[in-house]
mmCIF file of C-alpha atoms in Angstrom:
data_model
loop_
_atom_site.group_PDB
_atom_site.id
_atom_site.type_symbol
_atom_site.label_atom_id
_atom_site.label_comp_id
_atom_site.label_asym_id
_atom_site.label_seq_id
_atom_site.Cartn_x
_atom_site.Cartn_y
_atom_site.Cartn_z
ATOM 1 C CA UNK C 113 118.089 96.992 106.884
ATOM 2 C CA UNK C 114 117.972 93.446 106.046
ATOM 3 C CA UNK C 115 117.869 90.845 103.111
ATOM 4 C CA UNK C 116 115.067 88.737 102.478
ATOM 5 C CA UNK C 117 115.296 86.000 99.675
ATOM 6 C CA UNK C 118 111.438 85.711 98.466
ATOM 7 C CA UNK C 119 109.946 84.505 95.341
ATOM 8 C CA UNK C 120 107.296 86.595 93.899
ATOM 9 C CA UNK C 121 104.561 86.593 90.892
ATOM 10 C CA UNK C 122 103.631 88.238 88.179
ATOM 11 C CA UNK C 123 100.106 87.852 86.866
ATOM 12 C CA UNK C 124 99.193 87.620 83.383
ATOM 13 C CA UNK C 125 97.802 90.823 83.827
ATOM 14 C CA UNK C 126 101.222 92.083 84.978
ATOM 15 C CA UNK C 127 100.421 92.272 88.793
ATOM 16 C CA UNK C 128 103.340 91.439 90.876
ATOM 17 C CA UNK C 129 102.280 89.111 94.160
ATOM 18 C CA UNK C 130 105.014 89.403 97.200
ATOM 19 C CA UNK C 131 104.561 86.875 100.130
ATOM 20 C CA UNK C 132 106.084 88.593 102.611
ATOM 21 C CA UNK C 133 107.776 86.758 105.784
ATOM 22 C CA UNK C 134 105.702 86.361 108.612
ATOM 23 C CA UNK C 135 108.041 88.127 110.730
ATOM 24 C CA UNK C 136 107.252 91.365 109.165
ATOM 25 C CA UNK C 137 105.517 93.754 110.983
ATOM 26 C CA UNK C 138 102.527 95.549 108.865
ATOM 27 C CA UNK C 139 103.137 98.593 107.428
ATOM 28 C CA UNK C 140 105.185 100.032 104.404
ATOM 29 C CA UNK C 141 108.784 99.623 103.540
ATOM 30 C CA UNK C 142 111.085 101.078 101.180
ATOM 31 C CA UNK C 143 112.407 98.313 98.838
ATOM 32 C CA UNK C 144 114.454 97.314 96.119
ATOM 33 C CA UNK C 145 113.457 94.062 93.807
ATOM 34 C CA UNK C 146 116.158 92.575 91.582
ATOM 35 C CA UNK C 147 113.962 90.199 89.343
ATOM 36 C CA UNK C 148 116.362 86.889 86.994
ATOM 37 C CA UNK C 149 115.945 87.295 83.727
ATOM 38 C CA UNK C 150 113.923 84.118 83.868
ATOM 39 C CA UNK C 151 110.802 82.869 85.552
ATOM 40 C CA UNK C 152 111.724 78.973 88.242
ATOM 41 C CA UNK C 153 110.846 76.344 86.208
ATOM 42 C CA UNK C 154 110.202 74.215 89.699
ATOM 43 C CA UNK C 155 109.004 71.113 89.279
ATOM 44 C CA UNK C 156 108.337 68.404 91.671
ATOM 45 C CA UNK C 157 111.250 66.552 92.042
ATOM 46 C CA UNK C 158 113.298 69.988 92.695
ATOM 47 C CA UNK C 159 110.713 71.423 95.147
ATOM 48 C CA UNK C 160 110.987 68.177 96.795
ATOM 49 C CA UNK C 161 115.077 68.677 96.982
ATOM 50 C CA UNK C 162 114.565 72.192 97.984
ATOM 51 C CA UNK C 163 112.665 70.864 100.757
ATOM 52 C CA UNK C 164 115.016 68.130 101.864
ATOM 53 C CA UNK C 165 117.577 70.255 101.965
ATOM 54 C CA UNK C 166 116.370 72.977 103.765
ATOM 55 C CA UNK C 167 115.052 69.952 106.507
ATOM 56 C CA UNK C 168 118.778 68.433 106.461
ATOM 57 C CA UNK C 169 119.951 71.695 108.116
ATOM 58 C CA UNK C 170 118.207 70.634 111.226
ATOM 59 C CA UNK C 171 117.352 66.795 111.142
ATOM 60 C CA UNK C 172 120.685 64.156 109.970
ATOM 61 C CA UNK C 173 119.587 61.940 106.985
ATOM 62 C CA UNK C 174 121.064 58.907 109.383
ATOM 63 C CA UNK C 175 117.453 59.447 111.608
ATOM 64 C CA UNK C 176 114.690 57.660 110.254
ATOM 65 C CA UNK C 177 111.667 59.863 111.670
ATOM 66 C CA UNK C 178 108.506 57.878 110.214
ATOM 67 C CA UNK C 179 110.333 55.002 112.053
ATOM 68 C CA UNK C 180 110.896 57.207 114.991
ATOM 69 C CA UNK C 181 107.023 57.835 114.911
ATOM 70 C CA UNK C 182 106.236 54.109 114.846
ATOM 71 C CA UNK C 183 108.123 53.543 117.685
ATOM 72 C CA UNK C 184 106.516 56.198 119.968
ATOM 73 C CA UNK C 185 103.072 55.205 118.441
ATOM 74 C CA UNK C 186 103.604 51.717 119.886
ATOM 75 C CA UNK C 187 105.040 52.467 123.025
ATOM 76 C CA UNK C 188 101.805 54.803 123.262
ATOM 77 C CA UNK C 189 99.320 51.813 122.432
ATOM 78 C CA UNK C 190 101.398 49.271 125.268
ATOM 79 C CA UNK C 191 100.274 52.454 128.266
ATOM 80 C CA UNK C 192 96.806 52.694 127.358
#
């Protein structure tokens, strides 16, 4: 048994949509879905928080990657 945090969707014609993991193998589970009493109001600027966040976990904010990327790019163009 395991825990899976997932966001799901319910249609306006009450269908509920489940993206499952991609770890999942296919076939049918037994389940139990505890729905908030309120639908995410995500916007933007929180999705793009979520994001960082979840990106912190593996990369420091003290890295500058599209710098990184520049570098590499122009040590690339000096060996061709």
């Amino acid at each position: 048994m395991r825990a899976l945090g997932i966001k799901v969707t319910i249609t306006s014609d009450g269908k509920l949509l489940v993206n499952s993991p991609v770890d999942m193998p296919v076939g049918e589970y037994d389940a139990v879905l505890v729905i908030e009493d309120r639908p995410i109001q995500d916007s933007v600027q929180t999705s793009v928080k979520n994001a960082q966040a979840l990106f912190r976990k593996y990369i420091p904010a003290s890295r500058n990657l599209s710098e990184e990327l520049i570098q590499e790019r122009r040590l690339d163009s000096l060996n061709e």
